[in-house]
PDB file of C-alpha atoms in Angstrom:
ATOM      1  CA  ALA A  40     128.630  -9.983 -52.728  1.00 81.00           C
ATOM      2  CA  ASP A  41     131.747  -8.633 -54.441  1.00 83.00           C
ATOM      3  CA  THR A  42     132.988 -12.222 -54.871  1.00 90.00           C
ATOM      4  CA  LEU A  43     130.013 -13.124 -57.086  1.00 89.00           C
ATOM      5  CA  PRO A  44     129.975 -12.900 -60.886  1.00 86.00           C
ATOM      6  CA  PRO A  45     128.492  -9.576 -62.117  1.00 90.00           C
ATOM      7  CA  LEU A  46     125.625 -11.362 -63.897  1.00 85.00           C
ATOM      8  CA  MET A  47     124.603 -13.077 -60.647  1.00 85.00           C
ATOM      9  CA  ILE A  48     124.718  -9.811 -58.731  1.00 90.00           C
ATOM     10  CA  GLU A  49     122.519  -8.169 -61.359  1.00 88.00           C
ATOM     11  CA  ALA A  50     120.027 -11.038 -61.230  1.00 87.00           C
ATOM     12  CA  LEU A  51     119.838 -10.960 -57.420  1.00 88.00           C
ATOM     13  CA  GLU A  52     119.361  -7.202 -57.395  1.00 89.00           C
ATOM     14  CA  MET A  53     116.454  -7.569 -59.809  1.00 87.00           C
ATOM     15  CA  ALA A  54     114.939 -10.370 -57.741  1.00 87.00           C
ATOM     16  CA  THR A  55     114.977  -8.400 -54.486  1.00 88.00           C
ATOM     17  CA  GLY A  56     112.515  -5.820 -55.756  1.00 85.00           C
ATOM     18  CA  GLU A  57     109.029  -6.231 -54.295  1.00 88.00           C
ATOM     19  CA  PRO A  58     106.461  -6.841 -57.084  1.00 89.00           C
ATOM     20  CA  SER A  59     103.386  -4.630 -57.083  1.00 92.00           C
ATOM     21  CA  SER A  60      99.950  -6.163 -56.609  1.00 94.00           C
ATOM     22  CA  GLU A  61      99.301  -5.644 -60.334  1.00 93.00           C
ATOM     23  CA  GLU A  62     102.524  -7.464 -61.207  1.00 92.00           C
ATOM     24  CA  MET A  63     101.644 -10.325 -58.881  1.00 94.00           C
ATOM     25  CA  ASP A  64      98.180 -10.646 -60.430  1.00 95.00           C
ATOM     26  CA  LYS A  65      99.741 -10.728 -63.866  1.00 95.00           C
ATOM     27  CA  ALA A  66     102.363 -13.265 -62.783  1.00 95.00           C
ATOM     28  CA  PHE A  67      99.714 -15.514 -61.230  1.00 96.00           C
ATOM     29  CA  GLU A  68      97.602 -15.479 -64.371  1.00 96.00           C
ATOM     30  CA  CYS A  69     100.697 -16.383 -66.364  1.00 96.00           C
ATOM     31  CA  TRP A  70     101.633 -19.127 -63.891  1.00 96.00           C
ATOM     32  CA  LYS A  71      98.224 -20.775 -64.346  1.00 95.00           C
ATOM     33  CA  ALA A  72      98.543 -20.766 -68.136  1.00 93.00           C
ATOM     34  CA  ASP A  73     100.765 -22.573 -70.625  1.00 91.00           C
ATOM     35  CA  SER A  74     101.652 -19.292 -72.308  1.00 95.00           C
ATOM     36  CA  CYS A  75     101.142 -15.596 -71.757  1.00 96.00           C
ATOM     37  CA  THR A  76     102.342 -12.140 -72.742  1.00 96.00           C
ATOM     38  CA  LEU A  77     104.556 -10.527 -70.137  1.00 94.00           C
ATOM     39  CA  GLY A  78     105.574  -7.409 -72.034  1.00 92.00           C
ATOM     40  CA  ASP A  79     106.219  -5.770 -75.368  1.00 93.00           C
ATOM     41  CA  GLY A  80     109.733  -7.089 -75.920  1.00 95.00           C
ATOM     42  CA  PRO A  81     110.750  -9.136 -78.955  1.00 96.00           C
ATOM     43  CA  ILE A  82     112.110 -12.170 -77.063  1.00 96.00           C
ATOM     44  CA  THR A  83     110.059 -15.306 -76.444  1.00 97.00           C
ATOM     45  CA  LEU A  84     111.221 -16.978 -73.239  1.00 97.00           C
ATOM     46  CA  ALA A  85     110.328 -20.597 -72.453  1.00 98.00           C
ATOM     47  CA  LEU A  86     110.535 -22.935 -69.489  1.00 98.00           C
ATOM     48  CA  ALA A  87     111.045 -26.632 -70.313  1.00 97.00           C
ATOM     49  CA  ASP A  88     110.607 -28.590 -67.086  1.00 96.00           C
ATOM     50  CA  GLY A  89     111.437 -32.291 -67.140  1.00 94.00           C
ATOM     51  CA  PHE A  90     109.169 -32.966 -64.150  1.00 92.00           C
ATOM     52  CA  GLY A  91     107.047 -30.054 -62.992  1.00 91.00           C
ATOM     53  CA  ASP A  92     104.723 -31.979 -60.717  1.00 88.00           C
ATOM     54  CA  ASN A  93     105.849 -31.091 -57.214  1.00 84.00           C
ATOM     55  CA  THR A  94     105.734 -27.988 -55.048  1.00 85.00           C
ATOM     56  CA  TRP A  95     109.327 -26.886 -55.585  1.00 86.00           C
ATOM     57  CA  ARG A  96     109.012 -27.001 -59.368  1.00 90.00           C
ATOM     58  CA  GLN A  97     105.817 -24.941 -59.213  1.00 91.00           C
ATOM     59  CA  PHE A  98     107.599 -22.311 -57.138  1.00 90.00           C
ATOM     60  CA  SER A  99     110.438 -22.415 -59.648  1.00 91.00           C
ATOM     61  CA  LYS A 100     108.031 -21.708 -62.488  1.00 95.00           C
ATOM     62  CA  MET A 101     106.750 -18.636 -60.662  1.00 94.00           C
ATOM     63  CA  ASN A 102     110.313 -17.476 -59.984  1.00 92.00           C
ATOM     64  CA  VAL A 103     111.128 -17.684 -63.688  1.00 95.00           C
ATOM     65  CA  ILE A 104     108.037 -15.626 -64.492  1.00 96.00           C
ATOM     66  CA  LEU A 105     108.749 -12.976 -61.849  1.00 94.00           C
ATOM     67  CA  GLN A 106     112.361 -12.631 -62.975  1.00 94.00           C
ATOM     68  CA  ALA A 107     111.364 -12.503 -66.657  1.00 95.00           C
ATOM     69  CA  MET A 108     109.035  -9.604 -65.874  1.00 94.00           C
ATOM     70  CA  LYS A 109     112.099  -7.560 -64.883  1.00 92.00           C
ATOM     71  CA  PHE A 110     113.442  -7.662 -68.424  1.00 93.00           C
ATOM     72  CA  PRO A 111     111.726  -5.358 -70.952  1.00 92.00           C
ATOM     73  CA  GLU A 112     113.231  -7.478 -73.748  1.00 95.00           C
ATOM     74  CA  VAL A 113     110.876 -10.375 -72.869  1.00 96.00           C
ATOM     75  CA  GLY A 114     107.492 -10.413 -74.541  1.00 96.00           C
ATOM     76  CA  LYS A 115     105.957 -13.886 -74.639  1.00 97.00           C
ATOM     77  CA  PHE A 116     106.422 -16.658 -72.056  1.00 97.00           C
ATOM     78  CA  ILE A 117     105.732 -20.361 -72.703  1.00 98.00           C
ATOM     79  CA  ALA A 118     105.914 -23.200 -70.147  1.00 97.00           C
ATOM     80  CA  THR A 119     106.005 -26.966 -70.714  1.00 97.00           C
ATOM     81  CA  ASN A 120     106.059 -29.951 -68.355  1.00 97.00           C
ATOM     82  CA  ALA A 121     107.314 -33.373 -69.463  1.00 96.00           C
ATOM     83  CA  HIS A 122     106.006 -35.149 -66.326  1.00 94.00           C
ATOM     84  CA  GLY A 123     109.195 -37.216 -66.122  1.00 91.00           C
ATOM     85  CA  GLU A 124     108.979 -38.593 -69.685  1.00 94.00           C
ATOM     86  CA  LEU A 125     112.042 -38.149 -71.899  1.00 95.00           C
ATOM     87  CA  ALA A 126     110.079 -38.444 -75.154  1.00 97.00           C
ATOM     88  CA  THR A 127     107.682 -35.729 -73.977  1.00 98.00           C
ATOM     89  CA  PHE A 128     110.599 -33.513 -72.980  1.00 97.00           C
ATOM     90  CA  GLN A 129     112.145 -33.925 -76.444  1.00 97.00           C
ATOM     91  CA  ALA A 130     108.826 -33.141 -78.120  1.00 98.00           C
ATOM     92  CA  ASN A 131     108.344 -30.095 -75.886  1.00 97.00           C
ATOM     93  CA  LEU A 132     111.708 -28.684 -76.936  1.00 97.00           C
ATOM     94  CA  ARG A 133     110.838 -29.132 -80.608  1.00 97.00           C
ATOM     95  CA  SER A 134     107.526 -27.386 -80.012  1.00 97.00           C
ATOM     96  CA  LEU A 135     109.160 -24.485 -78.198  1.00 97.00           C
ATOM     97  CA  THR A 136     111.645 -23.784 -80.967  1.00 96.00           C
ATOM     98  CA  ALA A 137     108.851 -24.077 -83.522  1.00 96.00           C
ATOM     99  CA  GLN A 138     107.010 -21.367 -81.570  1.00 96.00           C
ATOM    100  CA  GLY A 139     110.041 -19.105 -81.781  1.00 96.00           C
ATOM    101  CA  ALA A 140     111.523 -19.491 -78.297  1.00 97.00           C
ATOM    102  CA  GLU A 141     114.883 -17.716 -78.296  1.00 96.00           C
ATOM    103  CA  ALA A 142     115.774 -18.445 -74.670  1.00 96.00           C
ATOM    104  CA  ILE A 143     114.829 -21.683 -72.880  1.00 98.00           C
ATOM    105  CA  VAL A 144     115.228 -22.259 -69.151  1.00 97.00           C
ATOM    106  CA  VAL A 145     115.533 -25.998 -68.510  1.00 96.00           C
ATOM    107  CA  TYR A 146     115.426 -28.407 -65.608  1.00 93.00           C
ATOM    108  CA  ASN A 147     117.028 -31.500 -67.130  1.00 93.00           C
ATOM    109  CA  ASP A 148     115.844 -34.627 -65.325  1.00 90.00           C
ATOM    110  CA  PHE A 149     117.351 -36.947 -67.918  1.00 92.00           C
ATOM    111  CA  GLY A 150     121.067 -36.201 -67.971  1.00 89.00           C
ATOM    112  CA  PRO A 151     123.016 -36.929 -71.174  1.00 92.00           C
ATOM    113  CA  ALA A 152     119.955 -38.549 -72.775  1.00 93.00           C
ATOM    114  CA  ALA A 153     118.519 -35.052 -73.186  1.00 94.00           C
ATOM    115  CA  TYR A 154     121.612 -33.490 -74.763  1.00 95.00           C
ATOM    116  CA  PRO A 155     120.706 -34.268 -78.411  1.00 96.00           C
ATOM    117  CA  ALA A 156     117.347 -32.509 -77.972  1.00 96.00           C
ATOM    118  CA  LEU A 157     119.041 -29.532 -76.321  1.00 97.00           C
ATOM    119  CA  GLN A 158     121.600 -29.409 -79.119  1.00 97.00           C
ATOM    120  CA  ALA A 159     118.774 -29.412 -81.669  1.00 97.00           C
ATOM    121  CA  ALA A 160     117.112 -26.495 -79.849  1.00 97.00           C
ATOM    122  CA  GLN A 161     120.330 -24.496 -79.972  1.00 96.00           C
ATOM    123  CA  ARG A 162     120.812 -25.282 -83.661  1.00 96.00           C
ATOM    124  CA  GLU A 163     117.403 -23.681 -84.165  1.00 95.00           C
ATOM    125  CA  GLY A 164     118.752 -20.503 -82.585  1.00 94.00           C
ATOM    126  CA  ALA A 165     117.629 -20.833 -78.960  1.00 96.00           C
ATOM    127  CA  LYS A 166     119.923 -20.261 -75.987  1.00 96.00           C
ATOM    128  CA  VAL A 167     119.560 -22.958 -73.300  1.00 96.00           C
ATOM    129  CA  ALA A 168     120.148 -22.307 -69.580  1.00 94.00           C
ATOM    130  CA  THR A 169     119.799 -25.201 -67.117  1.00 94.00           C
ATOM    131  CA  TYR A 170     119.362 -25.015 -63.349  1.00 90.00           C
ATOM    132  CA  VAL A 171     120.020 -27.340 -60.370  1.00 85.00           C
ATOM    133  CA  GLY A 172     120.018 -30.727 -62.147  1.00 77.00           C
ATOM    134  CA  SER A 173     123.499 -32.075 -62.822  1.00 77.00           C
ATOM    135  CA  ASN A 174     124.810 -31.399 -66.321  1.00 82.00           C
ATOM    136  CA  ASP A 175     128.490 -32.040 -65.704  1.00 80.00           C
ATOM    137  CA  GLY A 176     130.308 -32.688 -68.968  1.00 84.00           C
ATOM    138  CA  ALA A 177     127.528 -31.329 -71.167  1.00 88.00           C
ATOM    139  CA  PRO A 178     128.813 -29.901 -74.468  1.00 91.00           C
ATOM    140  CA  THR A 179     128.423 -26.184 -75.089  1.00 91.00           C
ATOM    141  CA  SER A 180     126.460 -27.137 -78.188  1.00 94.00           C
ATOM    142  CA  ALA A 181     123.733 -28.378 -75.807  1.00 94.00           C
ATOM    143  CA  ILE A 182     123.849 -25.797 -73.006  1.00 93.00           C
ATOM    144  CA  THR A 183     124.762 -22.128 -73.141  1.00 93.00           C
ATOM    145  CA  THR A 184     124.989 -21.759 -69.371  1.00 89.00           C
ATOM    146  CA  ARG A 185     124.121 -23.773 -66.284  1.00 87.00           C
ATOM    147  CA  VAL A 186     123.421 -22.886 -62.663  1.00 86.00           C
ATOM    148  CA  GLN A 187     123.838 -25.828 -60.317  1.00 81.00           C
ATOM    149  CA  PRO A 188     125.191 -26.742 -56.899  1.00 81.00           C
ATOM    150  CA  ASP A 189     128.217 -28.955 -56.363  1.00 85.00           C
ATOM    151  CA  ILE A 190     126.163 -32.145 -56.178  1.00 86.00           C
ATOM    152  CA  CYS A 191     129.072 -34.359 -55.176  1.00 90.00           C
ATOM    153  CA  GLU A 192     129.932 -31.992 -52.334  1.00 91.00           C
ATOM    154  CA  ALA A 193     126.286 -32.175 -51.229  1.00 90.00           C
ATOM    155  CA  GLY A 194     126.599 -35.970 -51.034  1.00 93.00           C
ATOM    156  CA  LYS A 195     129.745 -35.691 -48.935  1.00 94.00           C
ATOM    157  CA  GLU A 196     128.087 -33.200 -46.599  1.00 93.00           C
ATOM    158  CA  MET A 197     125.062 -35.490 -46.283  1.00 93.00           C
ATOM    159  CA  ALA A 198     127.430 -38.317 -45.343  1.00 95.00           C
ATOM    160  CA  LYS A 199     129.054 -36.138 -42.694  1.00 94.00           C
ATOM    161  CA  ALA A 200     125.687 -35.052 -41.290  1.00 93.00           C
ATOM    162  CA  THR A 201     124.498 -38.663 -41.230  1.00 95.00           C
ATOM    163  CA  GLU A 202     127.486 -39.889 -39.243  1.00 94.00           C
ATOM    164  CA  GLU A 203     127.019 -37.041 -36.780  1.00 93.00           C
ATOM    165  CA  ALA A 204     123.308 -37.827 -36.425  1.00 92.00           C
ATOM    166  CA  ILE A 205     123.498 -41.603 -35.972  1.00 94.00           C
ATOM    167  CA  GLY A 206     127.070 -42.093 -34.790  1.00 94.00           C
ATOM    168  CA  GLY A 207     128.191 -44.133 -37.763  1.00 92.00           C
ATOM    169  CA  PRO A 208     127.853 -44.775 -41.497  1.00 92.00           C
ATOM    170  CA  GLY A 209     124.608 -46.711 -41.439  1.00 86.00           C
ATOM    171  CA  PRO A 210     122.671 -48.672 -42.313  1.00 95.00           C
ATOM    172  CA  VAL A 211     120.657 -46.031 -44.134  1.00 96.00           C
ATOM    173  CA  ALA A 212     118.073 -45.754 -46.902  1.00 97.00           C
ATOM    174  CA  TYR A 213     118.433 -43.628 -50.018  1.00 96.00           C
ATOM    175  CA  PHE A 214     115.258 -41.958 -51.290  1.00 96.00           C
ATOM    176  CA  GLU A 215     115.389 -40.396 -54.750  1.00 92.00           C
ATOM    177  CA  GLY A 216     112.969 -38.496 -56.985  1.00 90.00           C
ATOM    178  CA  THR A 217     112.304 -39.507 -60.568  1.00 86.00           C
ATOM    179  CA  PRO A 218     113.920 -42.770 -61.707  1.00 85.00           C
ATOM    180  CA  GLY A 219     117.601 -42.433 -62.598  1.00 82.00           C
ATOM    181  CA  ASN A 220     117.730 -38.629 -62.475  1.00 86.00           C
ATOM    182  CA  PRO A 221     121.352 -37.384 -62.524  1.00 86.00           C
ATOM    183  CA  GLN A 222     120.948 -35.183 -59.464  1.00 87.00           C
ATOM    184  CA  ASP A 223     120.199 -38.122 -57.160  1.00 90.00           C
ATOM    185  CA  GLU A 224     122.684 -40.416 -58.845  1.00 90.00           C
ATOM    186  CA  GLY A 225     125.375 -37.785 -58.200  1.00 89.00           C
ATOM    187  CA  TRP A 226     124.882 -37.239 -54.479  1.00 92.00           C
ATOM    188  CA  LYS A 227     124.247 -40.940 -53.779  1.00 94.00           C
ATOM    189  CA  LYS A 228     127.513 -41.916 -55.472  1.00 94.00           C
ATOM    190  CA  CYS A 229     129.514 -39.388 -53.481  1.00 94.00           C
ATOM    191  CA  ALA A 230     127.770 -40.200 -50.187  1.00 95.00           C
ATOM    192  CA  THR A 231     128.577 -43.875 -50.723  1.00 96.00           C
ATOM    193  CA  GLU A 232     132.192 -43.082 -51.599  1.00 96.00           C
ATOM    194  CA  ALA A 233     132.350 -41.078 -48.364  1.00 95.00           C
ATOM    195  CA  GLY A 234     131.552 -44.269 -46.453  1.00 95.00           C
ATOM    196  CA  ILE A 235     127.765 -44.293 -46.082  1.00 95.00           C
ATOM    197  CA  GLU A 236     126.265 -47.796 -45.989  1.00 95.00           C
ATOM    198  CA  ALA A 237     122.902 -47.919 -47.762  1.00 95.00           C
ATOM    199  CA  ASP A 238     120.927 -51.158 -47.901  1.00 93.00           C
ATOM    200  CA  PHE A 239     117.616 -49.789 -49.229  1.00 96.00           C
ATOM    201  CA  GLU A 240     116.719 -47.473 -52.118  1.00 95.00           C
ATOM    202  CA  ALA A 241     113.352 -46.202 -53.311  1.00 95.00           C
ATOM    203  CA  GLU A 242     111.940 -43.717 -55.822  1.00 94.00           C
ATOM    204  CA  THR A 243     109.468 -41.046 -54.717  1.00 93.00           C
ATOM    205  CA  GLU A 244     108.833 -38.899 -57.814  1.00 89.00           C
ATOM    206  CA  TRP A 245     109.597 -36.054 -55.379  1.00 88.00           C
ATOM    207  CA  THR A 246     105.952 -36.037 -54.261  1.00 88.00           C
ATOM    208  CA  PRO A 247     104.312 -36.603 -50.845  1.00 91.00           C
ATOM    209  CA  ALA A 248     102.444 -39.658 -52.171  1.00 94.00           C
ATOM    210  CA  GLY A 249     105.665 -41.098 -53.564  1.00 94.00           C
ATOM    211  CA  ALA A 250     107.542 -40.447 -50.325  1.00 94.00           C
ATOM    212  CA  GLN A 251     104.763 -42.114 -48.338  1.00 96.00           C
ATOM    213  CA  LYS A 252     104.937 -45.163 -50.600  1.00 96.00           C
ATOM    214  CA  ALA A 253     108.728 -45.353 -50.268  1.00 96.00           C
ATOM    215  CA  ALA A 254     108.587 -45.025 -46.473  1.00 96.00           C
ATOM    216  CA  SER A 255     105.888 -47.706 -46.262  1.00 97.00           C
ATOM    217  CA  ALA A 256     108.055 -50.035 -48.349  1.00 97.00           C
ATOM    218  CA  LEU A 257     111.023 -49.341 -46.084  1.00 96.00           C
ATOM    219  CA  VAL A 258     109.026 -50.120 -42.938  1.00 96.00           C
ATOM    220  CA  ALA A 259     107.586 -53.267 -44.515  1.00 96.00           C
ATOM    221  CA  SER A 260     111.057 -54.442 -45.555  1.00 95.00           C
ATOM    222  CA  GLY A 261     112.191 -54.686 -41.953  1.00 93.00           C
ATOM    223  CA  LYS A 262     115.493 -53.061 -42.865  1.00 92.00           C
ATOM    224  CA  PRO A 263     116.897 -51.299 -39.768  1.00 91.00           C
ATOM    225  CA  ALA A 264     117.566 -47.953 -41.443  1.00 94.00           C
ATOM    226  CA  LYS A 265     118.945 -45.513 -38.900  1.00 95.00           C
ATOM    227  CA  ALA A 266     118.648 -42.613 -41.343  1.00 96.00           C
ATOM    228  CA  ILE A 267     116.938 -41.684 -44.589  1.00 96.00           C
ATOM    229  CA  LEU A 268     118.942 -39.572 -47.031  1.00 96.00           C
ATOM    230  CA  TYR A 269     116.759 -37.653 -49.471  1.00 94.00           C
ATOM    231  CA  SER A 270     117.269 -34.795 -51.914  1.00 88.00           C
ATOM    232  CA  TYR A 271     113.928 -33.079 -51.247  1.00 86.00           C
ATOM    233  CA  SER A 272     112.570 -32.035 -47.873  1.00 86.00           C
ATOM    234  CA  ASN A 273     109.025 -30.999 -48.778  1.00 85.00           C
ATOM    235  CA  PRO A 274     107.554 -34.569 -48.483  1.00 89.00           C
ATOM    236  CA  VAL A 275     109.263 -35.247 -45.141  1.00 91.00           C
ATOM    237  CA  PRO A 276     105.932 -35.058 -43.205  1.00 91.00           C
ATOM    238  CA  SER A 277     104.638 -37.958 -45.310  1.00 93.00           C
ATOM    239  CA  ILE A 278     107.661 -40.042 -44.308  1.00 94.00           C
ATOM    240  CA  VAL A 279     107.292 -39.193 -40.623  1.00 94.00           C
ATOM    241  CA  ASN A 280     103.567 -39.956 -40.644  1.00 94.00           C
ATOM    242  CA  VAL A 281     104.237 -43.472 -41.935  1.00 95.00           C
ATOM    243  CA  TYR A 282     106.534 -44.146 -39.004  1.00 95.00           C
ATOM    244  CA  LEU A 283     104.121 -42.613 -36.495  1.00 94.00           C
ATOM    245  CA  LYS A 284     101.250 -44.701 -37.841  1.00 95.00           C
ATOM    246  CA  ALA A 285     103.360 -47.854 -37.712  1.00 94.00           C
ATOM    247  CA  GLY A 286     104.509 -47.111 -34.162  1.00 94.00           C
ATOM    248  CA  LYS A 287     108.133 -47.201 -35.284  1.00 93.00           C
ATOM    249  CA  GLU A 288     111.020 -44.999 -34.199  1.00 93.00           C
ATOM    250  CA  ILE A 289     111.547 -42.195 -36.704  1.00 93.00           C
ATOM    251  CA  PRO A 290     114.995 -42.401 -38.304  1.00 95.00           C
ATOM    252  CA  ALA A 291     117.227 -39.394 -38.794  1.00 94.00           C
ATOM    253  CA  ILE A 292     116.228 -37.562 -41.983  1.00 93.00           C
ATOM    254  CA  ILE A 293     119.006 -35.849 -43.923  1.00 93.00           C
ATOM    255  CA  THR A 294     118.078 -33.709 -46.934  1.00 90.00           C
ATOM    256  CA  TRP A 295     120.008 -31.294 -49.117  1.00 80.00           C
ATOM    257  CA  THR A 296     117.190 -28.935 -49.981  1.00 71.00           C
ATOM    258  CA  GLN A 297     115.761 -26.654 -47.350  1.00 62.00           C
ATOM    259  CA  MET A 298     112.014 -26.158 -47.036  1.00 54.00           C
ATOM    260  CA  LEU A 299     111.227 -25.143 -43.494  1.00 50.00           C
ATOM    261  CA  GLU A 300     107.487 -25.617 -43.989  1.00 51.00           C
ATOM    262  CA  ALA A 301     108.035 -29.336 -43.366  1.00 45.00           C
ATOM    263  CA  ARG A 302     109.972 -28.668 -40.173  1.00 47.00           C
ATOM    264  CA  ARG A 303     107.392 -26.228 -38.824  1.00 47.00           C
ATOM    265  CA  GLU A 304     104.523 -28.577 -39.664  1.00 47.00           C
ATOM    266  CA  LEU A 305     106.094 -31.442 -37.736  1.00 47.00           C
ATOM    267  CA  ASP A 306     107.792 -29.465 -34.961  1.00 49.00           C
ATOM    268  CA  LEU A 307     110.598 -32.027 -35.142  1.00 48.00           C
ATOM    269  CA  PRO A 308     114.384 -31.671 -35.415  1.00 46.00           C
ATOM    270  CA  HIS A 309     115.492 -31.941 -39.035  1.00 45.00           C
ATOM    271  CA  ARG A 310     118.993 -31.740 -40.483  1.00 46.00           C
ATOM    272  CA  ASP A 311     119.294 -29.730 -43.696  1.00 44.00           C
ATOM    273  CA  VAL A 312     122.398 -29.662 -45.849  1.00 42.00           C
ATOM    274  CA  ALA A 313     122.547 -26.375 -47.754  1.00 38.00           C
ATOM    275  CA  ALA A 314     121.536 -26.794 -51.371  1.00 35.00           C
ATOM    276  CA  TRP A 315     123.889 -24.166 -52.737  1.00 31.00           C
ATOM    277  CA  LEU A 316     127.268 -25.397 -51.586  1.00 31.00           C
ATOM    278  CA  PRO A 317     130.397 -23.701 -52.971  1.00 29.00           C
TER     279      PRO A 317
END
């Protein structure tokens, strides 16, 4: 722990405290709403999610709320969801600053295309903090601080895990979330540069229905994918079920987010690459 930045240590210490039942009730009511009052503090905190329509993003929203409750400076909380639409995301940011948001937590699904809107939010006086999605090269005028994994290193580790699992570089399929999101573009590029041979790609919107559709398209294509590389493990059961229903051999599945619910549900071996690589 002593190798971590002091701010991270403070945040983790706050997060380890067990919320009371009253705090959980309050957090749940806030989670169900678009806005709520968390305390008496003067700061309005907002969450601007580029695509808040899957399980992981819903957990993330609750984590933001629970952490915000630890800070007496926070009074009001506002949450927005752009559902994968850049124009909606831009409009949401304008709305948040108009409502007086002074701190905005952001998942940027749009890469540099979102920077002008983030810059505008900061010109209005808000501080912007992004998480997970790649924002490499973003100007400080757009983002105050960012918390993200080394996405390229994740791609390299996925390549290594794939070669160990199937005894070679491919052929494999790449599954991604929302179209063109920088997170998937980053790990795919680095996995390919590490030697992985992909001959099929599909979008899933990071949802079980989307993953099922992508897996069905892969099976129908006849492409002999020995592995599927995917950035999100929660919809893995939907992928496996497609193969079981089709009577096909299940390929190796390599993900870089870890959600053990999928593994327990299937009772199948599953290779996870740690999401928070150094």
